[in-house]
CSV table of C-alpha atoms in Angstrom, one decimal:
chain,number,residue,atom,x,y,z
A,1,MET,CA,0.0,0.0,0.0
A,2,ASN,CA,1.1,3.6,-0.7
A,3,THR,CA,3.3,4.8,2.2
A,4,LYS,CA,2.1,8.4,1.7
A,5,LEU,CA,-1.5,7.2,2.1
A,6,ILE,CA,-0.7,5.3,5.3
A,7,PHE,CA,0.9,8.5,6.8
A,8,SER,CA,-2.1,10.5,5.8
A,9,ILE,CA,-4.6,8.1,7.5
A,10,ALA,CA,-2.4,8.0,10.6
A,11,LYS,CA,-2.4,11.8,10.7
A,12,SER,CA,-6.2,11.9,10.4
A,13,LEU,CA,-6.6,9.4,13.2
A,14,LEU,CA,-4.2,11.4,15.4
A,15,LEU,CA,-6.0,14.7,14.8
A,16,ALA,CA,-9.5,13.1,15.3
A,17,ARG,CA,-8.5,12.3,18.9
A,18,TRP,CA,-6.1,15.2,19.4
A,19,ARG,CA,-6.8,15.5,23.1
A,20,GLN,CA,-5.7,11.9,23.8
A,21,THR,CA,-2.8,12.3,21.4
A,22,LEU,CA,-1.7,15.5,23.3
A,23,VAL,CA,-1.9,13.7,26.6
A,24,ALA,CA,0.3,10.8,25.3
A,25,ALA,CA,2.8,13.3,23.8
A,26,VAL,CA,2.9,15.3,27.0
A,27,GLY,CA,3.6,12.1,28.9
A,28,VAL,CA,6.6,11.3,26.7
A,29,THR,CA,7.8,14.9,26.8
A,30,PHE,CA,7.7,14.9,30.6
A,31,SER,CA,9.5,11.6,30.8
A,32,ILE,CA,12.3,12.7,28.4
A,33,THR,CA,12.6,16.1,30.1
A,34,MET,CA,13.1,14.5,33.5
A,35,PHE,CA,15.4,11.8,32.0
A,36,ILE,CA,17.7,14.4,30.4
A,37,THR,CA,17.7,16.7,33.4
A,38,LEU,CA,18.3,13.9,35.9
A,39,LEU,CA,21.1,12.3,33.9
A,40,GLY,CA,22.7,15.7,33.3
A,41,PHE,CA,22.6,16.7,36.9
A,42,MET,CA,23.6,13.4,38.4
A,43,ASN,CA,26.6,13.0,36.0
A,44,GLY,CA,27.6,16.6,36.5
A,45,LEU,CA,27.5,15.9,40.3
A,46,ASN,CA,29.6,12.7,39.7
A,47,ASP,CA,32.1,14.7,37.8
A,48,LEU,CA,32.3,17.4,40.5
A,49,LEU,CA,32.7,14.9,43.3
A,50,ASP,CA,35.2,12.8,41.5
A,51,ASN,CA,37.3,15.8,40.3
A,52,LEU,CA,37.6,17.1,43.9
A,53,ILE,CA,39.6,14.0,44.6
A,54,LEU,CA,40.9,12.8,41.2
A,55,ASN,CA,42.2,16.2,40.1
A,56,ARG,CA,44.4,16.1,43.2
A,57,THR,CA,45.5,12.5,42.8
A,58,PRO,CA,48.4,11.4,40.7
A,59,HIS,CA,47.8,8.6,38.1
A,60,VAL,CA,50.8,6.9,39.6
A,61,ARG,CA,52.5,7.6,42.9
A,62,LEU,CA,56.0,6.5,43.6
A,63,PHE,CA,57.1,6.3,47.3
A,64,ASN,CA,58.9,4.1,49.9
A,65,GLU,CA,56.7,2.5,52.5
A,66,ILE,CA,58.1,1.6,55.9
A,67,LYS,CA,57.5,-2.1,56.3
A,68,ALA,CA,59.0,-5.2,57.8
A,69,ASN,CA,61.6,-7.0,55.7
A,70,ARG,CA,60.1,-10.3,54.3
A,71,ASN,CA,63.5,-11.9,54.1
A,72,GLN,CA,64.4,-12.6,57.8
A,73,PRO,CA,67.9,-13.8,58.6
A,74,ILE,CA,66.6,-17.2,59.8
A,75,ASP,CA,64.8,-17.8,56.5
A,76,ILE,CA,68.0,-17.0,54.6
A,77,SER,CA,70.2,-19.3,56.7
A,78,ALA,CA,71.0,-22.6,55.0
A,79,ARG,CA,70.9,-24.3,58.4
A,80,TYR,CA,67.2,-23.7,58.9
A,81,LYS,CA,65.9,-24.0,55.3
A,82,ALA,CA,64.3,-27.4,56.1
A,83,TYR,CA,62.4,-26.0,59.1
A,84,HIS,CA,59.1,-24.0,59.3
A,85,ASN,CA,60.1,-20.8,61.0
A,86,PHE,CA,57.4,-18.8,62.9
A,87,ILE,CA,58.6,-15.2,63.6
A,88,ARG,CA,56.4,-12.7,65.5
A,89,SER,CA,56.6,-9.0,66.4
A,90,ILE,CA,58.8,-8.2,63.4
A,91,LYS,CA,59.9,-4.7,63.5
A,92,PRO,CA,59.9,-2.5,60.4
A,93,SER,CA,63.2,-2.3,58.6
A,94,GLY,CA,65.4,0.8,58.9
A,95,ASN,CA,64.8,1.9,55.4
A,96,SER,CA,64.2,5.6,54.8
A,97,ILE,CA,61.0,7.0,53.2
A,98,GLU,CA,63.3,9.1,51.0
A,99,ILE,CA,63.3,8.1,47.4
A,100,ARG,CA,67.0,7.5,46.5
A,101,ASN,CA,68.3,8.6,43.1
A,102,ASN,CA,65.1,10.6,42.6
A,103,GLY,CA,66.9,12.9,40.1
A,104,LEU,CA,67.6,10.0,37.8
A,105,ILE,CA,64.1,8.6,38.3
A,106,MET,CA,62.4,11.9,37.4
A,107,GLN,CA,64.6,12.3,34.4
A,108,ALA,CA,63.7,8.9,33.2
A,109,LEU,CA,60.0,9.6,33.7
A,110,ARG,CA,60.2,12.9,31.8
A,111,ASN,CA,61.7,11.0,28.8
A,112,ASP,CA,58.8,8.5,28.9
A,113,ASP,CA,56.4,9.3,26.0
A,114,ARG,CA,53.5,7.9,28.1
A,115,VAL,CA,54.0,10.5,30.9
A,116,LEU,CA,52.3,13.9,30.7
A,117,GLY,CA,54.3,15.4,33.6
A,118,ILE,CA,55.7,14.8,37.1
A,119,SER,CA,55.6,16.6,40.3
A,120,PRO,CA,57.9,15.9,43.3
A,121,LYS,CA,56.5,16.1,46.8
A,122,MET,CA,57.4,15.5,50.4
A,123,THR,CA,55.4,15.2,53.6
A,124,ALA,CA,56.4,16.5,57.0
A,125,GLN,CA,54.4,15.7,60.2
A,126,VAL,CA,54.2,18.8,62.4
A,127,PHE,CA,52.3,20.4,65.3
A,128,TYR,CA,50.6,23.7,64.8
A,129,ASN,CA,51.3,25.7,68.0
A,130,VAL,CA,48.3,27.7,69.2
A,131,GLY,CA,49.2,29.1,72.6
A,132,ASP,CA,49.8,26.1,74.9
A,133,ILE,CA,47.9,23.8,72.6
A,134,ASP,CA,49.6,21.7,69.9
A,135,ILE,CA,47.4,20.7,66.9
A,136,THR,CA,48.5,17.7,64.8
A,137,GLY,CA,49.1,18.7,61.2
A,138,VAL,CA,50.8,17.8,57.9
A,139,VAL,CA,52.9,20.1,55.7
A,140,ASN,CA,53.1,19.0,52.1
A,141,GLY,CA,56.2,20.3,50.3
A,142,ILE,CA,55.4,20.8,46.6
A,143,ASP,CA,56.8,22.1,43.4
A,144,VAL,CA,54.2,24.9,43.1
A,145,GLU,CA,54.3,25.3,39.3
A,146,ALA,CA,54.1,21.6,38.5
A,147,GLU,CA,51.4,21.1,41.1
A,148,SER,CA,49.2,23.8,39.6
A,149,LYS,CA,49.8,22.7,36.1
A,150,LEU,CA,49.2,18.9,36.6
A,151,PHE,CA,46.9,18.9,39.7
A,152,PHE,CA,45.0,22.2,39.5
A,153,PHE,CA,46.4,23.3,42.9
A,154,GLN,CA,45.5,27.0,42.3
A,155,ASP,CA,41.8,26.0,41.8
A,156,TYR,CA,41.6,24.9,45.4
A,157,VAL,CA,43.3,28.0,46.9
A,158,THR,CA,40.3,30.0,48.0
A,159,GLU,CA,42.3,33.0,49.2
A,160,GLY,CA,45.7,34.2,48.2
A,161,SER,CA,47.9,32.9,45.4
A,162,SER,CA,49.8,29.6,45.2
A,163,LEU,CA,52.8,31.3,43.6
A,164,ASP,CA,53.4,33.1,46.9
A,165,LEU,CA,54.7,29.8,48.2
A,166,LYS,CA,57.5,30.1,45.7
A,167,ASN,CA,58.1,33.9,45.9
A,168,VAL,CA,57.8,34.4,49.7
A,169,PRO,CA,60.4,32.7,51.8
A,170,ASN,CA,59.2,30.5,54.7
A,171,SER,CA,55.5,30.8,53.7
A,172,ILE,CA,52.6,28.4,54.1
A,173,ILE,CA,49.1,27.9,52.7
A,174,LEU,CA,46.9,26.5,55.4
A,175,GLY,CA,43.9,24.2,55.1
A,176,LYS,CA,40.8,26.2,55.8
A,177,GLY,CA,39.9,24.0,58.7
A,178,ALA,CA,43.3,24.3,60.3
A,179,ALA,CA,43.2,28.1,59.8
A,180,ASP,CA,39.8,28.3,61.5
A,181,LYS,CA,41.2,26.4,64.5
A,182,MET,CA,44.1,28.8,64.8
A,183,LEU,CA,42.0,31.9,63.9
A,184,ALA,CA,44.8,32.6,61.4
A,185,LYS,CA,44.5,35.2,58.6
A,186,ILE,CA,46.5,36.0,55.5
A,187,GLY,CA,49.7,37.8,56.6
A,188,ASP,CA,49.8,36.2,60.0
A,189,VAL,CA,52.9,34.4,61.2
A,190,ILE,CA,52.2,31.0,62.8
A,191,GLN,CA,54.5,28.7,64.7
A,192,ILE,CA,54.9,25.0,64.1
A,193,THR,CA,57.0,22.3,65.8
A,194,THR,CA,58.6,19.4,64.1
A,195,PRO,CA,58.7,15.9,65.6
A,196,LYS,CA,62.3,16.6,66.5
A,197,GLY,CA,61.2,19.5,68.7
A,198,GLU,CA,62.5,22.3,66.5
A,199,ARG,CA,60.2,25.3,66.1
A,200,PHE,CA,59.7,27.4,62.9
A,201,LEU,CA,57.8,30.6,62.1
A,202,LEU,CA,55.9,30.5,58.8
A,203,LYS,CA,54.0,33.3,57.1
A,204,VAL,CA,50.4,32.5,56.0
A,205,VAL,CA,50.0,33.5,52.3
A,206,GLY,CA,46.7,31.7,51.5
A,207,PHE,CA,44.0,29.2,52.4
A,208,PHE,CA,43.4,25.8,50.8
A,209,GLN,CA,40.0,24.1,50.6
A,210,SER,CA,39.6,20.6,49.1
A,211,GLY,CA,35.9,20.1,50.0
A,212,ILE,CA,36.8,17.3,52.5
A,213,VAL,CA,36.6,18.9,55.9
A,214,GLU,CA,38.8,16.4,57.8
A,215,ILE,CA,41.6,16.9,55.3
A,216,ASP,CA,41.4,20.7,55.5
A,217,LYS,CA,41.7,20.5,59.3
A,218,VAL,CA,45.1,18.9,59.0
A,219,GLN,CA,46.9,19.6,55.7
A,220,SER,CA,48.8,22.6,54.6
A,221,TYR,CA,51.2,23.4,51.8
A,222,ALA,CA,54.7,24.9,51.5
A,223,SER,CA,57.4,24.9,48.9
A,224,ILE,CA,59.7,21.9,48.8
A,225,LYS,CA,62.6,24.0,50.0
A,226,THR,CA,60.6,25.1,53.1
A,227,ALA,CA,59.5,21.6,53.9
A,228,GLN,CA,63.1,20.3,53.5
A,229,LYS,CA,64.2,23.0,55.9
A,230,LEU,CA,61.6,22.0,58.4
A,231,LEU,CA,62.9,18.4,58.5
A,232,GLY,CA,66.6,19.5,58.3
A,233,GLN,CA,67.1,17.6,55.0
A,234,THR,CA,69.1,18.4,51.9
A,235,ASN,CA,67.8,19.9,48.7
A,236,SER,CA,67.6,16.4,47.1
A,237,TYR,CA,65.3,15.0,49.7
A,238,ILE,CA,61.8,14.0,48.5
A,239,THR,CA,59.4,11.2,49.6
A,240,ASP,CA,57.0,11.1,46.6
A,241,ILE,CA,57.1,11.4,42.9
A,242,GLN,CA,53.6,12.1,41.4
A,243,VAL,CA,53.1,11.0,37.8
A,244,LYS,CA,50.4,12.2,35.5
A,245,LEU,CA,49.9,10.1,32.4
A,246,LYS,CA,48.5,10.9,29.0
A,247,ASP,CA,46.2,7.9,29.3
A,248,MET,CA,44.9,7.3,32.8
A,249,LYS,CA,43.8,3.7,31.9
A,250,GLN,CA,47.5,2.7,31.7
A,251,ALA,CA,48.0,3.6,35.4
A,252,PRO,CA,47.7,0.0,36.8
A,253,ALA,CA,50.1,-1.5,34.3
A,254,LEU,CA,52.6,1.4,34.5
A,255,SER,CA,52.4,1.4,38.3
A,256,LYS,CA,53.8,-2.2,38.4
A,257,GLU,CA,56.3,-1.4,35.7
A,258,TYR,CA,57.7,1.6,37.5
A,259,ALA,CA,57.8,-0.2,40.9
A,260,HIS,CA,59.9,-3.0,39.3
A,261,ILE,CA,62.3,-0.6,37.3
A,262,PHE,CA,62.8,2.0,40.0
A,263,GLU,CA,62.6,-0.4,43.0
A,264,THR,CA,60.1,1.7,44.9
A,265,ASP,CA,56.5,1.2,46.0
A,266,ALA,CA,53.9,2.4,43.5
A,267,GLU,CA,50.2,3.0,43.7
A,268,ASP,CA,47.9,3.7,40.8
A,269,ILE,CA,44.9,6.0,40.8
A,270,GLN,CA,42.3,3.2,40.4
A,271,THR,CA,43.6,1.5,43.5
A,272,ALA,CA,43.8,4.7,45.5
A,273,ASN,CA,40.3,5.9,44.6
A,274,SER,CA,38.3,2.7,43.9
A,275,GLN,CA,35.5,3.8,46.3
A,276,PHE,CA,34.9,6.9,44.3
A,277,GLU,CA,34.5,5.0,41.0
A,278,THR,CA,32.1,2.6,42.7
A,279,GLY,CA,30.0,5.5,44.0
A,280,SER,CA,29.9,7.2,40.6
A,281,SER,CA,28.7,4.0,38.9
A,282,ILE,CA,26.0,3.5,41.4
A,283,ARG,CA,24.7,7.0,41.1
A,284,THR,CA,24.7,6.8,37.3
A,285,LEU,CA,22.9,3.5,37.4
A,286,ILE,CA,20.2,4.9,39.7
A,287,SER,CA,19.8,7.9,37.3
A,288,TYR,CA,19.3,5.6,34.3
A,289,ALA,CA,16.9,3.4,36.2
A,290,VAL,CA,14.7,6.3,37.2
A,291,GLY,CA,14.7,7.8,33.7
A,292,ILE,CA,13.8,4.5,32.0
A,293,THR,CA,11.1,3.9,34.5
A,294,LEU,CA,9.5,7.2,33.6
A,295,LEU,CA,9.6,6.2,29.9
A,296,ILE,CA,8.0,2.8,30.6
A,297,VAL,CA,5.2,4.5,32.5
A,298,ALA,CA,4.7,6.9,29.5
A,299,GLY,CA,4.6,3.8,27.3
A,300,PHE,CA,1.8,2.3,29.2
A,301,GLY,CA,-0.2,5.6,28.7
A,302,ILE,CA,0.3,5.4,24.9
A,303,TYR,CA,-0.7,1.7,25.0
A,304,ASN,CA,-4.0,2.5,26.7
A,305,ILE,CA,-4.7,5.4,24.4
A,306,LEU,CA,-4.1,3.3,21.3
A,307,ASN,CA,-6.2,0.5,22.7
A,308,MET,CA,-9.1,2.9,23.2
A,309,MET,CA,-8.6,4.3,19.7
A,310,ILE,CA,-8.9,0.8,18.2
A,311,TYR,CA,-12.2,0.1,20.0
A,312,GLU,CA,-13.6,3.5,19.0
A,313,LYS,CA,-12.4,3.2,15.4
A,314,MET,CA,-13.6,-0.4,14.8
A,315,ASP,CA,-15.9,0.7,11.9
A,316,THR,CA,-13.1,2.8,10.4
A,317,ILE,CA,-10.7,-0.2,10.5
A,318,ALA,CA,-13.4,-2.4,9.0
A,319,ILE,CA,-13.9,0.0,6.1
A,320,LEU,CA,-10.2,0.3,5.5
A,321,LYS,CA,-9.8,-3.5,5.3
A,322,ALA,CA,-13.0,-3.8,3.1
A,323,THR,CA,-11.5,-1.3,0.6
A,324,GLY,CA,-8.3,-3.3,0.1
A,325,PHE,CA,-6.1,-2.4,3.1
A,326,SER,CA,-4.3,-5.5,4.4
A,327,GLY,CA,-3.6,-6.4,8.0
A,328,LYS,CA,0.0,-5.3,7.5
A,329,ASP,CA,-1.2,-1.9,6.3
A,330,VAL,CA,-3.5,-1.4,9.4
A,331,ASN,CA,-0.5,-2.5,11.6
A,332,ARG,CA,1.7,0.1,9.9
A,333,ILE,CA,-0.9,2.8,10.5
A,334,PHE,CA,-1.1,2.3,14.2
A,335,ILE,CA,2.7,1.8,14.5
A,336,THR,CA,3.1,5.1,12.7
A,337,ILE,CA,0.7,6.8,15.2
A,338,ALA,CA,2.8,5.4,18.1
A,339,LEU,CA,6.1,6.4,16.7
A,340,SER,CA,4.8,9.9,15.8
A,341,ILE,CA,3.8,10.4,19.4
A,342,GLY,CA,7.2,9.1,20.5
A,343,PHE,CA,9.2,11.2,18.0
A,344,PHE,CA,7.5,14.6,18.5
A,345,GLY,CA,7.1,14.0,22.3
A,346,GLY,CA,10.7,13.0,22.5
A,347,ILE,CA,12.1,15.9,20.5
A,348,THR,CA,10.0,18.3,22.6
A,349,GLY,CA,11.3,16.5,25.7
A,350,LEU,CA,14.9,16.9,24.6
A,351,VAL,CA,14.4,20.7,24.1
A,352,CYS,CA,12.6,21.1,27.4
A,353,GLY,CA,15.3,18.9,29.2
A,354,PHE,CA,18.1,21.1,27.8
A,355,LEU,CA,16.3,24.3,28.8
A,356,LEU,CA,15.6,23.0,32.3
A,357,SER,CA,19.2,21.9,32.7
A,358,SER,CA,20.3,25.4,31.5
A,359,ILE,CA,18.1,27.0,34.1
A,360,ILE,CA,19.4,24.7,36.9
A,361,ASP,CA,23.0,25.5,35.7
A,362,GLN,CA,22.4,29.2,36.4
A,363,ILE,CA,21.1,28.7,39.9
A,364,PRO,CA,23.7,30.0,42.5
A,365,PHE,CA,25.3,27.2,44.5
A,366,ASN,CA,26.8,28.3,47.7
A,367,THR,CA,28.3,26.0,50.3
A,368,ALA,CA,31.1,26.6,52.8
A,369,ALA,CA,32.6,23.2,52.0
A,370,LEU,CA,33.0,23.9,48.2
A,371,PRO,CA,33.6,27.7,47.8
A,372,THR,CA,35.1,27.3,44.3
A,373,VAL,CA,31.8,25.8,43.0
A,374,THR,CA,29.4,28.6,42.3
A,375,THR,CA,26.6,26.9,40.3
A,376,TYR,CA,25.0,23.5,40.2
A,377,PRO,CA,27.0,21.0,38.1
A,378,ILE,CA,25.3,19.9,34.8
A,379,ASN,CA,26.7,17.6,32.2
A,380,TYR,CA,25.5,18.3,28.7
A,381,ASN,CA,26.9,15.1,27.1
A,382,LEU,CA,25.3,14.4,23.7
A,383,LYS,CA,25.1,10.7,24.6
A,384,PHE,CA,22.3,11.4,27.1
A,385,TYR,CA,20.2,13.1,24.3
A,386,LEU,CA,20.8,10.2,21.9
A,387,ILE,CA,19.8,7.7,24.6
A,388,GLY,CA,16.7,9.7,25.4
A,389,ILE,CA,15.3,9.9,21.9
A,390,SER,CA,16.2,6.2,21.3
A,391,PHE,CA,14.4,5.1,24.4
A,392,SER,CA,11.5,7.3,23.5
A,393,LEU,CA,11.1,5.7,20.1
A,394,ILE,CA,11.7,2.1,21.4
A,395,THR,CA,9.2,2.5,24.2
A,396,THR,CA,6.4,4.0,22.1
A,397,TYR,CA,7.1,1.4,19.3
A,398,PHE,CA,6.4,-1.4,21.8
A,399,ALA,CA,3.5,0.5,23.3
A,400,GLY,CA,1.9,0.6,19.8
A,401,LEU,CA,2.9,-2.8,18.7
A,402,PHE,CA,0.3,-4.9,20.6
A,403,PRO,CA,-2.7,-2.6,19.8
A,404,ALA,CA,-1.5,-2.5,16.2
A,405,ARG,CA,-1.5,-6.3,15.9
A,406,LYS,CA,-4.9,-6.4,17.4
A,407,ALA,CA,-6.2,-3.9,14.9
A,408,SER,CA,-4.6,-5.8,12.0
A,409,LYS,CA,-6.5,-9.0,12.9
A,410,ILE,CA,-10.0,-7.4,13.0
A,411,ASP,CA,-12.3,-9.1,10.5
A,412,PRO,CA,-14.4,-6.4,8.7
A,413,VAL,CA,-17.3,-8.9,8.1
A,414,ASP,CA,-17.7,-9.3,11.9
A,415,ILE,CA,-17.8,-5.5,12.4
A,416,ILE,CA,-20.3,-4.9,9.6
A,417,ARG,CA,-22.5,-7.7,11.0
A,418,GLY,CA,-22.3,-5.9,14.4
A,419,LYS,CA,-20.5,-8.8,16.2
């Protein structure tokens, strides 16, 4: 049968019951709108939460961990090789946490085509002195320029400038929580004590806020030179080499490779932050589940409307079949009706979803924990829109399939006889 004629008849049936058609289309539009908005918001939130941690986490971290030596003297001795040796209360070995030959290691990493960049780091355990009270803290010695370039350090400095760590001698950027405890302001000079009992005066040049309160109560940042001075170490002393790769997916394999080559401990980003990836996956799964449920509910509405249309248009269907329309033609007419509702309702839903997401994206977002985030996070990934229109067409197709089959099997003789 002529395709143009089938579309014309489908259009006439849609317009004849335009109110029901409008209700079905609005149902699809609402479902797609919420689907797009929900996915955009939830994935934007996932990106925000993950980036708070992942932006500050190296893809591969090289370090030396203080641990007990697995090769105990009694196990090495030839005299006791035939025995089962049980050793308890093994003390950690005297190895230093310093990375030896770090200059050669960093040069080798810079020459590796898979590496985007590296940033040396060291950590110093200290006490912040507030009157007669000592507050436990950690001073991270960093290469300011490398840290800002690779790990967006400046984005987390809420007051002051990260470059002041490099330009101002004996300076420190305090975690916001630690600064609040000490009632410190920019320009103040604070006193810290090292584990060896030595005291130093450092000038506060900024505040750092990661979004994780417990971290901000403890951590602070200084230049590597200042941190080395705190511990009384030489200019070559570092405890960590942070590596950022061109392809983050290579991190687990390269972590093992670097640990073997450089004879250090190594940790990849997937291992260090597996809990965040799990949380993101669960939140995304919930978003898809809710969105698809909305579409299925809209599909049932279309099914009911088409079912009612068939009962009300029995005589019309009988006339069509009596004038030469086959069962397949009638089936195509009602499938066309269902897909038309799905297509136009879906397209309208995509537009409304984009507009609603844009409105949400402009709403001010103010929280003390995340001062650098000023608006609600929205992800405008094209994939969500393609999934939305696809599910819209698939759902409405199946919603119209069963009523269409029923209509195609109607015997016009029975309708004419009034059966």
